[in-house]
mmCIF file of C-alpha atoms in Angstrom:
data_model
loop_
_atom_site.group_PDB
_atom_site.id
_atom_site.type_symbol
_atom_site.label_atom_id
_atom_site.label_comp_id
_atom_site.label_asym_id
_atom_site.label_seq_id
_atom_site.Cartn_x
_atom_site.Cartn_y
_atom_site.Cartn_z
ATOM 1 C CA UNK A 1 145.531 116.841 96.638
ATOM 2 C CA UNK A 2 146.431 112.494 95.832
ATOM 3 C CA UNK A 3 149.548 112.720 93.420
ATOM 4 C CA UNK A 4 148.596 111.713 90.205
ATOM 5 C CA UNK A 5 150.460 111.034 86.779
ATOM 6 C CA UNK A 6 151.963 114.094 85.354
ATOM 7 C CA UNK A 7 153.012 115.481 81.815
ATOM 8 C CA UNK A 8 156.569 115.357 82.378
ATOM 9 C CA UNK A 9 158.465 113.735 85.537
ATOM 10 C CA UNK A 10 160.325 116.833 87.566
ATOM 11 C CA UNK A 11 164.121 117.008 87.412
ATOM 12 C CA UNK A 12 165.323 116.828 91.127
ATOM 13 C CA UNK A 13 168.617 117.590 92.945
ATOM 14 C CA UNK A 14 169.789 116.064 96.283
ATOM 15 C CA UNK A 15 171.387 117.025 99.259
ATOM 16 C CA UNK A 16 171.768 114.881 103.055
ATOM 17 C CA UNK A 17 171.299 117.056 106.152
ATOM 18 C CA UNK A 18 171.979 115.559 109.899
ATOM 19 C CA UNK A 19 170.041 117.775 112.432
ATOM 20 C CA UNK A 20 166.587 118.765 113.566
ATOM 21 C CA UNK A 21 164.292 118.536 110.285
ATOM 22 C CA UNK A 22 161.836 120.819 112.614
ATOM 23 C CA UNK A 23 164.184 123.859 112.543
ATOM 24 C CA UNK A 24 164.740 123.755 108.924
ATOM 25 C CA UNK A 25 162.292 125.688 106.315
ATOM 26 C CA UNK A 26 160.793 124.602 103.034
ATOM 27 C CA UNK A 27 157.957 124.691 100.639
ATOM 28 C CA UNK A 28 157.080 121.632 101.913
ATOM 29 C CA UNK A 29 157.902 118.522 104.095
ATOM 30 C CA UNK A 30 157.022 114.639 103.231
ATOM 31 C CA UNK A 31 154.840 113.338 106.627
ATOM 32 C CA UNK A 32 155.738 109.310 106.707
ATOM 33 C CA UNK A 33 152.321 108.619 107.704
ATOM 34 C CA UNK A 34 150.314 105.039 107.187
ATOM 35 C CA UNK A 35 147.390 104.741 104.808
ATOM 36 C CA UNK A 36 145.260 107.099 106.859
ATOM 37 C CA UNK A 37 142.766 104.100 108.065
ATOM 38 C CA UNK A 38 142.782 104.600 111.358
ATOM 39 C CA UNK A 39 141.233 107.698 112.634
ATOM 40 C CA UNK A 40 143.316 110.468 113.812
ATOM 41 C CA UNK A 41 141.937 110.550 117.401
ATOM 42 C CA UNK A 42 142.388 106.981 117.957
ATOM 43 C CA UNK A 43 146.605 107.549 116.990
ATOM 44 C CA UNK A 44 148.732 108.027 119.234
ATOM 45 C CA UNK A 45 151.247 109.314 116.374
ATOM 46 C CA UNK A 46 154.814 109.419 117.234
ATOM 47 C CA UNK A 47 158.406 110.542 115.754
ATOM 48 C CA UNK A 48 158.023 112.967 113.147
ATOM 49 C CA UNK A 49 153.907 112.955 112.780
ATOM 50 C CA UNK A 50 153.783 112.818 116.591
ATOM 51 C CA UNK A 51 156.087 116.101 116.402
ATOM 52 C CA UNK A 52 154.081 117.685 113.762
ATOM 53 C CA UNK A 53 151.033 117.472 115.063
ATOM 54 C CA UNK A 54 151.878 119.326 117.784
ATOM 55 C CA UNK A 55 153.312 122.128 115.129
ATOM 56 C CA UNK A 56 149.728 122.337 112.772
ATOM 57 C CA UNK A 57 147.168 122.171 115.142
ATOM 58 C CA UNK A 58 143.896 120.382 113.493
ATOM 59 C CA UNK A 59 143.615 122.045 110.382
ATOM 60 C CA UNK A 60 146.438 119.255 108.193
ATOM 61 C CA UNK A 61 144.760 116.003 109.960
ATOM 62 C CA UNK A 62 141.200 117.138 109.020
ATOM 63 C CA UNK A 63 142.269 117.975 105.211
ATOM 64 C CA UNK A 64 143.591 114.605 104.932
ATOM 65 C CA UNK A 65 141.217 112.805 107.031
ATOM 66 C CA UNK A 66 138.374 113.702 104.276
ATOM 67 C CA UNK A 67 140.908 112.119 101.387
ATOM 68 C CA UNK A 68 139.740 108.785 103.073
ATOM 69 C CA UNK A 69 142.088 105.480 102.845
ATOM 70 C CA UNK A 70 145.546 106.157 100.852
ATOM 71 C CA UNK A 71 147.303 103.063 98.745
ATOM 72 C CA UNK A 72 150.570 101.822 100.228
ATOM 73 C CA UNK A 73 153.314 104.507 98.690
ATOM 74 C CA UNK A 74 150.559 107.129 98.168
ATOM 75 C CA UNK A 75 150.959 110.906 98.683
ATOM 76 C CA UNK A 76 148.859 113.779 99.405
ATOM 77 C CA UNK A 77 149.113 117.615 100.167
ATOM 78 C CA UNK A 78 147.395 119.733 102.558
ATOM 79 C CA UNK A 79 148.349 122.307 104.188
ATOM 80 C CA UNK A 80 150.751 122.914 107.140
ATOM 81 C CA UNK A 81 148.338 124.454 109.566
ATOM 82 C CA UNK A 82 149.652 126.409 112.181
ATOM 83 C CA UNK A 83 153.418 125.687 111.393
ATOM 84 C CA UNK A 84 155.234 128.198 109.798
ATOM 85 C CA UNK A 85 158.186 126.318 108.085
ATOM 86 C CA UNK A 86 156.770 125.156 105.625
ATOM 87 C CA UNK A 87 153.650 125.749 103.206
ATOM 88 C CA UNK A 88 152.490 122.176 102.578
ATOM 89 C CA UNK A 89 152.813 118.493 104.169
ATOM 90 C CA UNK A 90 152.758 115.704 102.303
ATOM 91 C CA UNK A 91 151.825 112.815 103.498
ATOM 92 C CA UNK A 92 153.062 109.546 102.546
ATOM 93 C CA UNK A 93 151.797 106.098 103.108
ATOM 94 C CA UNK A 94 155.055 104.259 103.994
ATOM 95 C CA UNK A 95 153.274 101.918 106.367
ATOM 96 C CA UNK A 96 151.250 99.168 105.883
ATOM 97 C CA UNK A 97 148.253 97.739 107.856
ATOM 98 C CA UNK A 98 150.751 95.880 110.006
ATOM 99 C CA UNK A 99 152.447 99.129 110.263
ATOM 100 C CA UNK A 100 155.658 98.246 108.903
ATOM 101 C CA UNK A 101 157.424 99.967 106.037
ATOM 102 C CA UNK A 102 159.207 98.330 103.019
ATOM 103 C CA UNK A 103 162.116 99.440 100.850
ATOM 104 C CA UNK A 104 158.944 99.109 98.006
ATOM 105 C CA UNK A 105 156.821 101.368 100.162
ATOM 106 C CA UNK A 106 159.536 103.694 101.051
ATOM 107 C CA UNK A 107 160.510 104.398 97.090
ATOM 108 C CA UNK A 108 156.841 104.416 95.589
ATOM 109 C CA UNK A 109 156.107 106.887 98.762
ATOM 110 C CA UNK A 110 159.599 109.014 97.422
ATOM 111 C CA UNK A 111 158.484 108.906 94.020
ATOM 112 C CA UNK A 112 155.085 110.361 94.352
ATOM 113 C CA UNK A 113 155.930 112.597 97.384
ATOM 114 C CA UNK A 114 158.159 114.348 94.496
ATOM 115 C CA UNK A 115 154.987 114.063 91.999
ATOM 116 C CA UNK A 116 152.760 115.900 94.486
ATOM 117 C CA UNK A 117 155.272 118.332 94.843
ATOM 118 C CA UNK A 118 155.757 119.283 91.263
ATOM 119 C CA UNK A 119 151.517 119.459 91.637
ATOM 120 C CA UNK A 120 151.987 122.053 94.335
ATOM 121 C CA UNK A 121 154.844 123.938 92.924
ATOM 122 C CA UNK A 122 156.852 123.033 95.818
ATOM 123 C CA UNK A 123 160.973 123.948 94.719
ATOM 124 C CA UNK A 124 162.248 122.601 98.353
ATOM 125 C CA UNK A 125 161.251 118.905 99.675
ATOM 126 C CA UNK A 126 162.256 118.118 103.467
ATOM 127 C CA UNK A 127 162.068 114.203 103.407
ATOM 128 C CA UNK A 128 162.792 112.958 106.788
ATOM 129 C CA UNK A 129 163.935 109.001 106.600
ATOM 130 C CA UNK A 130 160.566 107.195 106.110
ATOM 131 C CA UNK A 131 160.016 103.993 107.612
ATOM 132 C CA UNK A 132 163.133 104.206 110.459
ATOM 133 C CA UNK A 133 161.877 104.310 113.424
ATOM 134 C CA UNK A 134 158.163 103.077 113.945
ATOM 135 C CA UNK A 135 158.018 101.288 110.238
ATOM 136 C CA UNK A 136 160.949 98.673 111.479
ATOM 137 C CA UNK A 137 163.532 100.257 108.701
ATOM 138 C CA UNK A 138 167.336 101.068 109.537
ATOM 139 C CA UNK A 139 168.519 104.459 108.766
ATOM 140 C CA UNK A 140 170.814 103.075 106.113
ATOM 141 C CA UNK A 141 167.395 100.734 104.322
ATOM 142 C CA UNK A 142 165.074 104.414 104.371
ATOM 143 C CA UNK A 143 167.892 106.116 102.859
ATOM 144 C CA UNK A 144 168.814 103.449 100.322
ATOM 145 C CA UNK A 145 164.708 103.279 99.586
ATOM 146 C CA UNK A 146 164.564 106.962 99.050
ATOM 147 C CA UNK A 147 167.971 107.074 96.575
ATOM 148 C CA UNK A 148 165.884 104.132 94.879
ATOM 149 C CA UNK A 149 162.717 106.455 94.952
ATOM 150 C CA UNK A 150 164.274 109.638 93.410
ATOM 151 C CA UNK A 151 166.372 107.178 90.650
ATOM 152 C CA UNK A 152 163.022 107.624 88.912
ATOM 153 C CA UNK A 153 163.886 111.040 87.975
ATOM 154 C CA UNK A 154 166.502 113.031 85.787
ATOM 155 C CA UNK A 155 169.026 114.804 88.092
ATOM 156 C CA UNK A 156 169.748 118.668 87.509
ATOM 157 C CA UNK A 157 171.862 121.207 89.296
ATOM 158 C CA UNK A 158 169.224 123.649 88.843
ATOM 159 C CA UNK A 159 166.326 121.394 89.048
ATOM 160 C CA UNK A 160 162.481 121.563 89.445
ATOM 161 C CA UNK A 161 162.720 120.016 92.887
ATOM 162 C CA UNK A 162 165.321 120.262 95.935
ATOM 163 C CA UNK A 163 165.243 117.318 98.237
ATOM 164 C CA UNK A 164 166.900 117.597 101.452
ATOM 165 C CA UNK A 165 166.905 114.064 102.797
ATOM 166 C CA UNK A 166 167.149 114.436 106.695
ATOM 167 C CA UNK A 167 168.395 112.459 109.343
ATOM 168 C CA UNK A 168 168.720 113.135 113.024
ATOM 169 C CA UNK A 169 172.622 112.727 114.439
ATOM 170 C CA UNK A 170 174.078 109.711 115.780
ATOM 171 C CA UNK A 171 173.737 108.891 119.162
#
């Protein structure tokens, strides 16, 4: 499923975790992926992608393989394979061809990773920092591009969506 326009934007509420984003459980987890133009057996995928592909199995990669090229800050759900934390990926398109991410990237890719998971009924959103790492981003830039992401939405206590923005701890 691509995240498309929706009747009414979700209400979301927000809350920072430091720790392992693969022991924590949710409806579903944002993958910070690229835009899905390279195929998955020429990647050699690493940090969080690299980790959940060893989690799924096949089964996530070949859903999304068949949704063919992504546009930069795109999402789409599939399913989380053989992983048992959470129901659904969804995969974002934070990089771009030259495989860097962009604070633009990083909030269009928040915005409709929380749009796909209104789609999906998904209450609880792990979003690990998309775009540190591989995509050239700081911690501090990902988080600031995710805030900028989720601005796009009203805040609730008791809202439609729960986004646990992740980071590992400091060295």
């Amino acid at each position: 499923m691509v995240a498309t326009g929706t009747s009414a934007p979700p209400t979301v509420s927000v809350s920072r975790h430091t720790g392992d984003l693969f022991d924590m459980t949710a409806d579903a987890m944002v993958n910070p992926w690229n835009r899905n133009f390279i195929p998955r057996p020429l990647l050699l995928a690493r940090g969080v992608s690299g980790q959940l592909k060893k989690l799924t199995g096949a089964g996530p990669w070949d859903e999304l393989a068949k949704l063919g090229i992504m546009p930069l800050g795109g999402a789409a759900a599939t399913s989380a394979g053989d992983w048992t934390n959470v129901e659904n990926l969804i995969h974002v398109a934070g990089l771009n061809w030259r495989w860097r991410a962009t604070p633009t990237s990083v909030a269009r890719s928040t915005r409709n990773a929380v749009l796909c998971a209104q789609q999906i009924r998904a209450r609880t959103l792990l979003m690990p920092l998309i775009g540190a790492g591989t995509g050239g981003l700081t911690d501090a830039q990902s988080e600031s591009a995710i805030h900028a992401g989720l601005a796009a939405f009203p805040t609730r206590v008791n809202a439609a969506v729960h986004v646990y923005i992740v980071s590992l701890p400091s060295a």
